[in-house]
């Protein structure tokens, strides 16, 4: 299974359009040791021809422009993209769906709650249903395991397992809709298994809030984990928000009870931080924070990163 | 007044993610004499510091990355973007609004009907109202003239005039909402006047359906006009759609009753085609179509084009 990281940043990307923090400013001035990153997006394929997207970021169009394997081949309308697996209804995980609206067949896997928010409270998503053979939504739920199928019904060679992650539905969910939703539908993580038996966990935006969740991370070969913030009070220090990482639903990387601390005993998986916020010092490859992360055996995902398993 | 063209392509951009037409394929293979184009987007400024967007394309984030004048300055969250003027509710004209959601003040000018579709039938737009000082919507309507004001209430030096264009609300507008809308709110064109008295017309997506509309084009210094299709049956020949340009609401550039024909007598304005579809041969600078357009005194807008007036 090929895993392509098309975007590695948290919502807003790096640099963020309205951010003049130390990282963003230096990146724009080309005095930063590190690279720009678009919003979190991955694509996976077992055969190199049929691809599935993990999430659909607002940067998806540009991300496809940067990844030839996802581009149309010669001839009328066509795409190697078979489907999209949505892990929440947040804008930075779903907006790209609307960029895949040009009358192209597409399977979209999402929980019932995520579908309800997107399809019943956002009329724009009807643009995916202008012709008969366009988007097909498939219900998934935490606890479910299913094989990913290509658009012509063939086995993709990838098996997907959804599990519940802590987190809520988006803040903009209408109250009347929210009252109808099942809490376990809000945010899911994914375990993808390749035909070689290797597994990858995809958890780009949730805190490590239970010993069970932490223990489960040992059971994979590659782990993509939320690396939004280095410090709990990073946004406060940067002067861009009054909220801590933990209040926003993220486990900071550093400090007691931070990710490095909680996962110091993790031995099996290759460990990769993704969904990195523009203010996070680990983006700066010359920083002490970056050195600490690397010394602890972690990698920092970047746009264009590719893994085979 | 500085006018920056940040994107010049029709919906889907060029190349389009799921298109393998002659233009898109050759562009990907680097055997095309012409440049990639993102979806239609312009920014205007009278003082070079305070900018207003015309529309908000799905490519807006990348377009800002390519245009330093719109980027944040050093320091916490900030942006030179003062406001956005929406000319329809179509996804390719409005989706970028959701990329400007990071708690940043922003004035959004739109007709009542466009606002109703976006704000009342798309819950995601509530992400623009998470804090008190975020998006502020201002009602505009065809026939209205108003000065653009900066976020601190200063005169921008640009006066905006909205006029009705032929066209309907998006196909995905819910029927119940559609029944409440005023037809004249669907699509507007803009005339922008600079403090020097020069004027520009912005009409990126509507057909030339009346002698009055055609006559009005003489009354400006720069004209940006819809150049989506060269031939009426261009999409049919490309094998990507069964619909003609005219049925889709566009006047083709070539042929009897085409734009070159209808506007052969236009003398005053500088004439520029924008909103060019990926299948249009005028994108190919080696083509006969491109030569004909240039011989008729027209330019083809491109990403990065800049005009002063």
Coordinates of C-alpha atoms in Angstrom, one line a residue:
Chain A
X1 CA 0.0 0.0 0.0
X2 CA 1.3 3.4 -1.0
X3 CA 0.5 6.2 1.4
X4 CA 1.0 9.8 0.0
X5 CA 0.8 12.7 2.4
X6 CA -0.5 15.5 0.2
X7 CA -0.9 18.0 3.1
X8 CA 0.4 17.9 6.7
X9 CA -0.7 21.2 8.3
X10 CA -3.7 21.9 10.6
X11 CA -6.6 24.1 9.5
X12 CA -5.4 27.2 7.7
X13 CA -2.2 25.6 6.4
X14 CA 1.3 26.9 6.8
X15 CA 1.7 29.8 6.2
X16 CA -1.8 30.8 7.2
X17 CA -3.3 33.6 5.1
X18 CA -4.0 35.8 8.1
X19 CA -1.1 34.8 10.4
X20 CA 2.1 36.8 11.0
X21 CA 3.5 34.6 13.7
X22 CA 7.2 33.9 14.0
X23 CA 6.9 30.8 11.8
X24 CA 4.6 32.2 9.1
X25 CA 6.6 35.5 8.9
X26 CA 9.9 33.9 8.5
X27 CA 8.6 31.4 6.0
X28 CA 7.3 34.2 3.8
X29 CA 10.7 36.0 4.2
X30 CA 12.5 32.8 3.2
X31 CA 14.5 32.9 6.4
X32 CA 12.9 29.7 7.8
X33 CA 14.5 26.3 7.9
X34 CA 11.5 24.2 7.0
X35 CA 8.8 23.9 4.3
X36 CA 5.3 25.2 3.6
X37 CA 2.6 22.8 4.3
X38 CA -1.0 22.6 3.0
X39 CA -3.9 21.3 5.1
X40 CA -4.0 17.6 6.1
X41 CA -4.7 15.3 3.2
X42 CA -3.6 11.8 2.4
X43 CA -4.2 9.4 -0.5
X44 CA -3.7 5.6 -0.3
X45 CA -3.5 3.0 -3.1
X46 CA -2.8 -0.7 -3.2
X47 CA -2.1 -0.9 -6.9
X48 CA -0.9 2.6 -7.7
X49 CA -3.8 3.2 -10.1
X50 CA -6.9 3.3 -7.9
X51 CA -6.6 5.9 -5.1
X52 CA -8.7 6.7 -2.0
X53 CA -8.5 10.0 -0.2
X54 CA -8.4 10.2 3.6
X55 CA -10.4 13.4 4.2
X56 CA -10.9 16.1 1.6
X57 CA -9.0 19.3 2.5
X58 CA -9.7 22.8 1.3
X59 CA -6.4 22.6 -0.5
X60 CA -7.4 19.5 -2.4
X61 CA -7.3 21.0 -5.9
X62 CA -3.7 22.3 -5.5
X63 CA -2.7 19.0 -3.8
X64 CA -3.9 17.1 -6.9
X65 CA -1.9 19.5 -9.1
X66 CA 1.2 18.5 -7.1
X67 CA 0.6 14.7 -7.2
X68 CA 0.5 13.3 -10.8
X69 CA -0.8 9.9 -9.7
X70 CA -4.2 11.5 -8.9
X71 CA -4.5 13.5 -12.2
X72 CA -6.8 12.6 -15.1
X73 CA -5.4 10.6 -17.9
X74 CA -5.7 11.6 -21.6
X75 CA -9.3 11.4 -22.8
X76 CA -12.6 12.9 -21.6
X77 CA -13.4 13.3 -18.0
X78 CA -11.8 10.6 -15.8
X79 CA -10.0 10.3 -12.4
X80 CA -8.0 7.7 -10.5
X81 CA -9.8 8.9 -7.3
X82 CA -12.2 6.1 -6.4
X83 CA -13.5 7.3 -3.0
X84 CA -13.1 9.5 0.0
X85 CA -13.2 8.5 3.6
X86 CA -14.3 11.4 5.9
X87 CA -13.4 11.2 9.6
X88 CA -15.3 14.3 10.7
X89 CA -17.5 17.0 9.3
X90 CA -15.0 19.8 10.0
X91 CA -14.5 22.3 7.1
X92 CA -10.8 21.5 7.0
X93 CA -11.6 17.8 6.5
X94 CA -14.5 18.0 4.1
X95 CA -14.5 21.2 2.0
X96 CA -12.4 19.5 -0.7
X97 CA -15.4 17.3 -1.5
X98 CA -17.0 20.3 -3.2
X99 CA -14.0 20.6 -5.5
X100 CA -14.7 17.1 -6.8
X101 CA -18.1 18.1 -8.1
X102 CA -17.6 18.0 -11.9
X103 CA -20.0 15.2 -12.7
X104 CA -17.5 12.6 -11.7
X105 CA -18.4 9.3 -10.0
X106 CA -17.1 9.1 -6.4
X107 CA -17.8 7.0 -3.3
X108 CA -17.9 9.0 -0.1
X109 CA -17.6 7.0 3.2
X110 CA -18.9 8.9 6.2
X111 CA -20.8 8.3 9.4
X112 CA -24.5 9.0 9.4
X113 CA -24.0 12.1 11.6
X114 CA -21.3 13.6 9.3
X115 CA -23.5 12.9 6.3
X116 CA -26.5 14.5 8.0
X117 CA -24.5 17.7 8.7
X118 CA -23.0 17.9 5.2
X119 CA -26.0 16.8 3.1
X120 CA -29.0 18.1 5.1
X121 CA -27.7 21.4 6.4
X122 CA -25.4 22.4 3.4
X123 CA -27.3 22.8 0.2
X124 CA -24.0 23.1 -1.8
X125 CA -23.4 19.4 -1.4
X126 CA -26.3 18.9 -3.7
X127 CA -23.9 19.9 -6.5
X128 CA -22.6 16.3 -6.0
X129 CA -25.9 15.0 -7.2
X130 CA -26.6 16.8 -10.5
X131 CA -26.3 13.6 -12.6
X132 CA -27.3 10.0 -11.7
X133 CA -23.8 8.5 -11.6
X134 CA -22.1 11.1 -9.4
X135 CA -21.5 10.9 -5.6
X136 CA -22.5 7.7 -3.8
X137 CA -22.5 8.0 0.0
X138 CA -21.8 4.9 2.1
X139 CA -22.7 4.8 5.8
X140 CA -19.8 3.8 8.1
X141 CA -19.6 3.8 11.9
X142 CA -17.1 3.4 14.7
X143 CA -16.4 -0.3 15.2
X144 CA -17.0 -1.2 11.6
X145 CA -14.4 -3.0 9.3
X146 CA -15.0 -3.0 5.6
X147 CA -12.9 -3.5 2.4
X148 CA -12.5 -0.5 0.2
X149 CA -14.0 -1.2 -3.2
X150 CA -13.1 0.6 -6.5
X151 CA -15.8 2.3 -8.5
X152 CA -16.3 -0.7 -10.7
X153 CA -16.8 -2.9 -7.6
X154 CA -13.3 -4.5 -7.5
X155 CA -11.5 -5.2 -4.2
X156 CA -8.9 -2.4 -3.7
X157 CA -6.7 -4.6 -1.5
X158 CA -7.2 -2.2 1.4
X159 CA -9.3 -2.9 4.4
X160 CA -10.5 -0.1 6.6
X161 CA -11.4 -0.1 10.2
X162 CA -13.1 2.8 11.9
X163 CA -12.8 3.5 15.6
X164 CA -14.2 6.3 17.7
X165 CA -12.1 9.2 18.7
X166 CA -12.8 11.9 21.3
X167 CA -14.3 15.0 19.7
X168 CA -17.5 16.8 18.9
X169 CA -19.4 17.8 15.8
X170 CA -18.4 21.1 14.3
X171 CA -19.3 24.2 16.3
X172 CA -21.4 25.5 13.4
X173 CA -23.7 22.4 13.4
X174 CA -27.3 23.7 13.7
X175 CA -28.8 23.0 17.1
X176 CA -31.8 21.3 15.7
X177 CA -29.6 18.9 13.7
X178 CA -27.2 18.4 16.6
X179 CA -30.1 17.2 18.8
X180 CA -30.6 14.3 16.4
X181 CA -27.0 13.1 16.1
X182 CA -25.3 10.2 17.7
X183 CA -22.2 11.3 19.6
X184 CA -20.0 8.4 18.4
X185 CA -20.5 9.6 14.8
X186 CA -18.6 12.9 15.5
X187 CA -14.9 11.9 14.9
X188 CA -13.4 8.6 13.9
X189 CA -9.9 7.3 13.4
X190 CA -9.0 4.8 10.8
X191 CA -6.8 1.7 10.7
X192 CA -5.9 0.8 7.1
X193 CA -4.6 -2.7 6.4
X194 CA -2.7 -3.5 3.3
X195 CA -2.7 -6.9 1.6
X196 CA 0.8 -7.5 3.0
X197 CA -0.8 -7.5 6.5
X198 CA 0.8 -4.2 7.5
X199 CA -1.4 -1.6 9.2
X200 CA -1.5 2.2 9.5
X201 CA -3.4 4.3 12.0
X202 CA -4.8 7.7 10.9
X203 CA -5.6 10.0 13.7
X204 CA -4.9 13.5 12.5
X205 CA -7.0 15.5 15.1
X206 CA -7.9 14.1 18.4
X207 CA -6.5 14.1 22.0
X208 CA -5.0 11.0 23.8
X209 CA -7.7 11.0 26.4
X210 CA -7.7 7.3 27.7
X211 CA -5.3 4.5 28.6
X212 CA -7.2 2.3 26.1
X213 CA -6.6 4.6 23.3
X214 CA -2.9 5.0 24.1
X215 CA -2.5 1.2 24.4
X216 CA -4.2 0.6 21.0
X217 CA -1.4 2.6 19.3
X218 CA 1.0 -0.3 19.8
X219 CA -1.1 -2.3 17.4
X220 CA 0.0 -0.8 14.1
X221 CA 3.1 -0.4 11.9
X222 CA 2.7 3.3 11.1
X223 CA 1.0 5.9 13.2
X224 CA -0.1 9.3 12.0
X225 CA -1.0 11.3 15.1
X226 CA -2.2 14.8 15.8
X227 CA 0.8 17.1 16.3
X228 CA -1.1 20.4 16.3
X229 CA 0.6 22.1 19.2
X230 CA 4.0 21.9 20.9
X231 CA 2.8 23.7 24.1
X232 CA -0.5 23.8 25.7
X233 CA -0.5 27.6 25.8
X234 CA 1.2 28.0 22.4
X235 CA -1.6 30.1 20.8
X236 CA -1.8 32.3 23.8
X237 CA 1.9 33.1 23.7
X238 CA 1.6 33.7 19.9
X239 CA -1.1 36.3 20.7
X240 CA -3.6 34.7 18.3
X241 CA -6.1 33.0 20.7
X242 CA -7.0 32.9 24.3
X243 CA -7.5 29.1 24.3
X244 CA -5.2 26.3 25.3
X245 CA -4.4 23.3 23.1
X246 CA -6.3 21.0 25.6
X247 CA -9.4 23.2 25.6
X248 CA -9.4 23.0 21.8
X249 CA -9.3 19.2 22.0
X250 CA -5.6 18.6 21.3
X251 CA -2.9 16.9 23.4
X252 CA 0.2 19.1 23.2
X253 CA 3.4 17.4 22.2
X254 CA 5.6 18.6 25.0
X255 CA 5.5 18.7 28.8
X256 CA 4.0 16.3 31.4
X257 CA 1.0 14.5 30.0
X258 CA 2.0 15.6 26.5
X259 CA 2.3 13.2 23.6
X260 CA 6.0 12.5 23.9
X261 CA 5.5 11.8 27.6
X262 CA 2.4 9.6 27.2
X263 CA 3.9 7.6 24.3
X264 CA 7.5 7.3 25.5
X265 CA 6.9 3.5 25.8
X266 CA 5.5 3.0 22.3
X267 CA 7.8 0.7 20.5
X268 CA 6.3 -0.9 17.4
X269 CA 5.0 1.8 15.0
X270 CA 6.8 4.3 13.0
X271 CA 5.6 7.5 14.6
X272 CA 4.7 10.6 12.6
X273 CA 3.1 13.9 13.7
X274 CA 0.6 15.3 11.3
X275 CA -2.0 18.2 11.4
X276 CA 0.7 20.5 12.6
X277 CA -0.4 24.1 13.4
X278 CA 1.4 27.0 11.8
X279 CA 2.5 28.2 15.2
X280 CA 4.2 24.9 16.2
X281 CA 8.0 25.2 16.6
X282 CA 8.5 21.6 15.4
X283 CA 8.0 23.0 11.8
X284 CA 11.3 24.9 12.3
X285 CA 14.0 22.3 11.6
X286 CA 16.5 24.4 13.4
X287 CA 14.5 24.5 16.6
X288 CA 15.1 22.8 19.9
X289 CA 11.5 21.5 19.7
X290 CA 12.2 19.8 16.4
X291 CA 15.4 18.2 17.8
X292 CA 13.5 16.9 20.8
X293 CA 10.8 15.3 18.6
X294 CA 13.4 13.6 16.4
X295 CA 15.4 12.5 19.4
X296 CA 12.2 10.8 20.8
X297 CA 11.9 8.8 17.5
X298 CA 9.1 10.9 15.9
X299 CA 9.0 12.3 12.4
X300 CA 7.1 15.4 11.3
X301 CA 5.0 14.8 8.2
X302 CA 5.5 17.0 5.2
X303 CA 3.7 17.6 1.9
X304 CA 4.9 15.0 -0.6
X305 CA 6.0 12.4 2.1
X306 CA 5.4 8.9 0.9
X307 CA 5.3 5.6 2.8
X308 CA 5.0 2.0 1.5
X309 CA 3.5 -0.7 3.7
Chain B
X1 CA -6.6 51.5 -8.7
X2 CA -4.6 48.3 -9.0
X3 CA -6.4 45.3 -10.3
X4 CA -4.8 42.0 -9.8
X5 CA -6.1 38.9 -11.6
X6 CA -5.4 36.0 -9.2
X7 CA -7.3 33.5 -11.3
X8 CA -8.6 33.5 -14.8
X9 CA -10.1 30.1 -15.4
X10 CA -13.8 28.9 -15.3
X11 CA -15.0 26.5 -12.6
X12 CA -12.6 23.5 -12.2
X13 CA -9.6 25.6 -13.3
X14 CA -7.0 24.7 -15.9
X15 CA -6.0 21.9 -15.8
X16 CA -9.2 20.5 -14.3
X17 CA -8.6 17.6 -11.9
X18 CA -10.8 15.1 -13.8
X19 CA -10.3 16.4 -17.4
X20 CA -8.0 14.7 -19.9
X21 CA -9.0 17.0 -22.9
X22 CA -6.5 18.1 -25.4
X23 CA -5.6 21.3 -23.5
X24 CA -5.4 19.7 -20.0
X25 CA -3.4 16.6 -21.2
X26 CA -0.8 18.7 -23.1
X27 CA -0.5 21.1 -20.2
X28 CA 0.3 18.2 -17.9
X29 CA 2.8 16.8 -20.4
X30 CA 4.4 20.3 -20.7
X31 CA 3.8 20.3 -24.4
X32 CA 1.3 23.2 -24.3
X33 CA 2.1 26.7 -25.3
X34 CA 0.2 28.5 -22.5
X35 CA -0.1 28.6 -18.7
X36 CA -2.1 26.9 -16.0
X37 CA -4.9 29.0 -14.6
X38 CA -6.8 28.9 -11.3
X39 CA -10.4 29.7 -10.9
X40 CA -11.6 33.3 -11.5
X41 CA -10.5 35.7 -8.8
X42 CA -9.5 39.3 -8.7
X43 CA -8.4 41.8 -6.0
X44 CA -8.5 45.6 -6.3
X45 CA -6.9 48.3 -4.3
X46 CA -6.7 52.1 -4.5
X47 CA -3.8 52.5 -2.1
X48 CA -1.9 49.2 -2.4
X49 CA -2.5 48.4 1.3
X50 CA -6.3 47.8 1.6
X51 CA -7.6 45.2 -0.8
X52 CA -11.1 44.0 -1.9
X53 CA -11.8 40.7 -3.5
X54 CA -14.1 40.3 -6.4
X55 CA -15.6 36.9 -5.7
X56 CA -14.0 34.2 -3.5
X57 CA -12.8 31.3 -5.6
X58 CA -12.2 27.7 -4.3
X59 CA -8.5 28.4 -5.1
X60 CA -8.3 31.5 -2.9
X61 CA -5.8 30.1 -0.4
X62 CA -3.3 29.2 -3.1
X63 CA -4.0 32.5 -4.9
X64 CA -3.1 34.4 -1.7
X65 CA 0.1 32.4 -1.4
X66 CA 1.0 33.6 -4.9
X67 CA 0.2 37.3 -4.3
X68 CA 2.3 38.8 -1.5
X69 CA 0.2 42.0 -1.2
X70 CA -2.6 40.0 0.2
X71 CA -0.5 38.2 2.8
X72 CA -0.4 38.9 6.6
X73 CA 2.2 41.2 7.9
X74 CA 4.5 40.3 10.8
X75 CA 2.6 40.1 14.1
X76 CA -0.5 38.2 15.3
X77 CA -3.5 37.6 13.0
X78 CA -4.0 40.3 10.4
X79 CA -4.8 40.7 6.7
X80 CA -4.9 43.4 4.1
X81 CA -8.2 41.9 2.8
X82 CA -10.9 44.4 3.8
X83 CA -13.9 42.8 2.0
X84 CA -15.3 40.6 -0.6
X85 CA -17.9 41.4 -3.2
X86 CA -19.9 38.4 -4.3
X87 CA -21.6 38.5 -7.7
X88 CA -23.5 35.2 -7.5
X89 CA -23.9 32.2 -5.1
X90 CA -22.2 29.7 -7.4
X91 CA -19.6 27.5 -5.6
X92 CA -16.8 28.7 -7.9
X93 CA -17.5 32.3 -6.9
X94 CA -18.1 31.8 -3.2
X95 CA -16.4 28.8 -1.7
X96 CA -13.2 30.8 -0.9
X97 CA -15.2 32.7 1.7
X98 CA -15.0 29.6 3.9
X99 CA -11.2 29.7 3.7
X100 CA -11.3 33.2 5.3
X101 CA -12.9 31.9 8.4
X102 CA -10.0 32.1 11.0
X103 CA -11.6 34.7 13.3
X104 CA -10.7 37.6 10.9
X105 CA -12.9 40.6 10.4
X106 CA -14.3 40.8 6.9
X107 CA -17.0 42.7 5.1
X108 CA -19.0 40.6 2.6
X109 CA -21.1 42.4 0.1
X110 CA -23.8 40.3 -1.5
X111 CA -27.4 40.5 -2.7
X112 CA -30.1 39.4 -0.3
X113 CA -30.8 36.3 -2.4
X114 CA -27.1 35.2 -2.5
X115 CA -26.9 35.8 1.3
X116 CA -30.0 33.8 1.9
X117 CA -28.7 30.8 -0.1
X118 CA -25.2 30.9 1.6
X119 CA -26.2 31.8 5.1
X120 CA -29.6 30.1 5.5
X121 CA -29.1 26.9 3.6
X122 CA -25.4 26.2 4.3
X123 CA -24.5 25.8 7.9
X124 CA -20.8 25.9 7.3
X125 CA -21.1 29.7 6.7
X126 CA -21.8 30.0 10.5
X127 CA -18.0 29.3 10.9
X128 CA -17.7 33.0 9.9
X129 CA -19.6 34.0 13.0
X130 CA -17.8 32.3 15.8
X131 CA -16.6 35.6 17.4
X132 CA -18.3 39.0 17.5
X133 CA -15.9 40.8 15.2
X134 CA -15.8 38.4 12.3
X135 CA -17.8 38.5 9.1
X136 CA -20.2 41.4 8.5
X137 CA -22.6 41.0 5.6
X138 CA -23.8 44.1 3.7
X139 CA -26.8 44.0 1.4
X140 CA -26.3 45.1 -2.1
X141 CA -28.6 45.0 -5.1
X142 CA -28.6 45.6 -8.8
X143 CA -28.9 49.3 -9.6
X144 CA -27.0 50.3 -6.4
X145 CA -23.8 52.4 -6.3
X146 CA -21.8 52.5 -3.1
X147 CA -18.3 53.5 -2.0
X148 CA -16.2 50.6 -0.7
X149 CA -15.1 51.2 2.9
X150 CA -12.1 49.7 4.7
X151 CA -12.7 47.8 7.9
X152 CA -12.0 50.9 10.0
X153 CA -14.6 52.8 8.0
X154 CA -12.2 54.8 5.8
X155 CA -13.1 55.6 2.2
X156 CA -11.2 53.1 0.0
X157 CA -11.2 55.4 -3.0
X158 CA -13.1 52.8 -5.0
X159 CA -16.8 53.2 -5.9
X160 CA -18.8 50.1 -6.9
X161 CA -21.8 49.9 -9.0
X162 CA -23.8 46.7 -9.3
X163 CA -26.0 45.9 -12.3
X164 CA -28.1 43.0 -13.2
X165 CA -26.8 40.2 -15.4
X166 CA -28.7 37.4 -17.0
X167 CA -28.5 34.2 -15.0
X168 CA -30.2 32.1 -12.4
X169 CA -29.4 31.0 -8.8
X170 CA -27.3 27.8 -8.5
X171 CA -29.0 24.6 -9.5
X172 CA -28.5 23.2 -6.0
X173 CA -30.6 26.0 -4.4
X174 CA -33.3 24.3 -2.3
X175 CA -36.7 24.7 -3.9
X176 CA -38.3 26.1 -0.8
X177 CA -35.6 28.8 -0.7
X178 CA -35.8 29.5 -4.4
X179 CA -39.5 30.3 -4.1
X180 CA -38.6 33.2 -1.8
X181 CA -35.9 34.7 -3.9
X182 CA -36.0 37.8 -6.1
X183 CA -34.8 37.0 -9.6
X184 CA -32.7 40.2 -10.0
X185 CA -30.6 39.0 -7.0
X186 CA -29.2 36.0 -8.9
X187 CA -26.2 37.4 -10.8
X188 CA -24.8 40.9 -10.9
X189 CA -22.0 42.6 -12.8
X190 CA -19.8 45.3 -11.2
X191 CA -18.5 48.6 -12.5
X192 CA -15.6 49.8 -10.3
X193 CA -14.6 53.5 -10.5
X194 CA -11.2 54.6 -9.3
X195 CA -10.4 58.0 -7.9
X196 CA -8.8 59.0 -11.2
X197 CA -12.3 58.6 -12.8
X198 CA -11.4 55.5 -14.8
X199 CA -13.8 52.6 -14.7
X200 CA -13.7 48.8 -15.1
X201 CA -16.5 46.4 -15.8
X202 CA -16.4 42.9 -14.2
X203 CA -18.6 40.4 -15.9
X204 CA -16.9 37.0 -15.6
X205 CA -19.9 34.7 -16.2
X206 CA -22.9 35.9 -18.2
X207 CA -24.2 35.9 -21.8
X208 CA -24.6 39.0 -23.9
X209 CA -28.3 38.7 -24.2
X210 CA -29.6 42.2 -25.0
X211 CA -28.6 45.2 -27.1
X212 CA -28.7 47.4 -24.0
X213 CA -26.2 45.2 -22.2
X214 CA -23.9 45.3 -25.3
X215 CA -24.3 49.0 -25.6
X216 CA -23.4 49.6 -22.0
X217 CA -19.9 48.0 -22.5
X218 CA -18.8 51.1 -24.4
X219 CA -19.0 53.0 -21.1
X220 CA -15.9 51.7 -19.4
X221 CA -12.1 51.8 -19.7
X222 CA -11.4 48.1 -19.0
X223 CA -13.8 45.3 -19.7
X224 CA -13.4 41.8 -18.2
X225 CA -15.9 39.6 -20.0
X226 CA -16.9 35.9 -19.9
X227 CA -14.7 34.0 -22.3
X228 CA -15.7 30.5 -21.2
X229 CA -16.1 28.8 -24.6
X230 CA -14.8 29.3 -28.1
X231 CA -17.5 27.3 -29.8
X232 CA -21.1 26.8 -28.9
X233 CA -20.6 23.0 -29.1
X234 CA -17.1 22.9 -27.6
X235 CA -18.0 20.6 -24.7
X236 CA -19.9 18.2 -27.0
X237 CA -16.9 17.9 -29.3
X238 CA -14.6 17.4 -26.3
X239 CA -16.8 14.5 -25.2
X240 CA -17.3 15.9 -21.7
X241 CA -20.9 17.2 -21.8
X242 CA -24.0 17.1 -24.0
X243 CA -24.8 20.8 -23.5
X244 CA -24.0 23.8 -25.6
X245 CA -22.4 27.0 -24.3
X246 CA -25.6 28.9 -24.9
X247 CA -27.7 26.4 -23.0
X248 CA -25.2 26.7 -20.1
X249 CA -25.7 30.5 -20.1
X250 CA -22.6 31.6 -22.0
X251 CA -22.1 33.4 -25.3
X252 CA -19.4 31.6 -27.3
X253 CA -16.5 33.7 -28.5
X254 CA -16.6 32.6 -32.2
X255 CA -19.2 32.4 -34.9
X256 CA -22.2 34.5 -35.8
X257 CA -23.7 36.0 -32.7
X258 CA -20.6 35.1 -30.8
X259 CA -18.8 37.7 -28.6
X260 CA -16.2 38.8 -31.3
X261 CA -19.1 39.3 -33.7
X262 CA -21.4 41.1 -31.3
X263 CA -18.7 43.4 -30.0
X264 CA -16.8 44.1 -33.2
X265 CA -17.8 47.8 -32.9
X266 CA -16.6 48.2 -29.3
X267 CA -14.0 50.9 -29.4
X268 CA -13.3 52.4 -25.9
X269 CA -12.4 49.7 -23.4
X270 CA -9.4 47.5 -23.2
X271 CA -11.1 44.1 -23.8
X272 CA -10.1 41.0 -21.7
X273 CA -11.6 37.6 -21.7
X274 CA -11.7 35.9 -18.3
X275 CA -13.5 32.8 -16.9
X276 CA -12.0 30.7 -19.6
X277 CA -12.9 27.0 -19.6
X278 CA -10.1 24.4 -19.7
X279 CA -11.4 23.1 -23.1
X280 CA -11.2 26.6 -24.8
X281 CA -8.6 26.7 -27.6
X282 CA -7.8 30.4 -26.8
X283 CA -5.7 29.1 -23.9
X284 CA -3.3 27.6 -26.4
X285 CA -1.2 30.5 -27.6
X286 CA -0.2 28.6 -30.7
X287 CA -3.8 28.1 -31.8
X288 CA -5.7 29.8 -34.6
X289 CA -8.4 30.7 -32.0
X290 CA -5.9 32.6 -29.9
X291 CA -4.6 34.4 -32.9
X292 CA -8.1 35.4 -33.9
X293 CA -8.9 36.7 -30.5
X294 CA -5.7 38.8 -30.4
X295 CA -6.3 40.1 -34.0
X296 CA -9.8 41.3 -32.9
X297 CA -8.1 43.4 -30.1
X298 CA -8.9 41.1 -27.2
X299 CA -6.6 39.8 -24.5
X300 CA -6.8 36.6 -22.6
X301 CA -6.6 37.1 -18.8
X302 CA -3.9 35.0 -16.9
X303 CA -3.1 34.4 -13.3
X304 CA -0.9 37.2 -12.1
X305 CA -2.1 39.8 -14.7
X306 CA -2.1 43.3 -13.3
X307 CA -3.8 46.5 -14.5
X308 CA -3.6 50.0 -13.2
X309 CA -6.4 52.5 -13.8

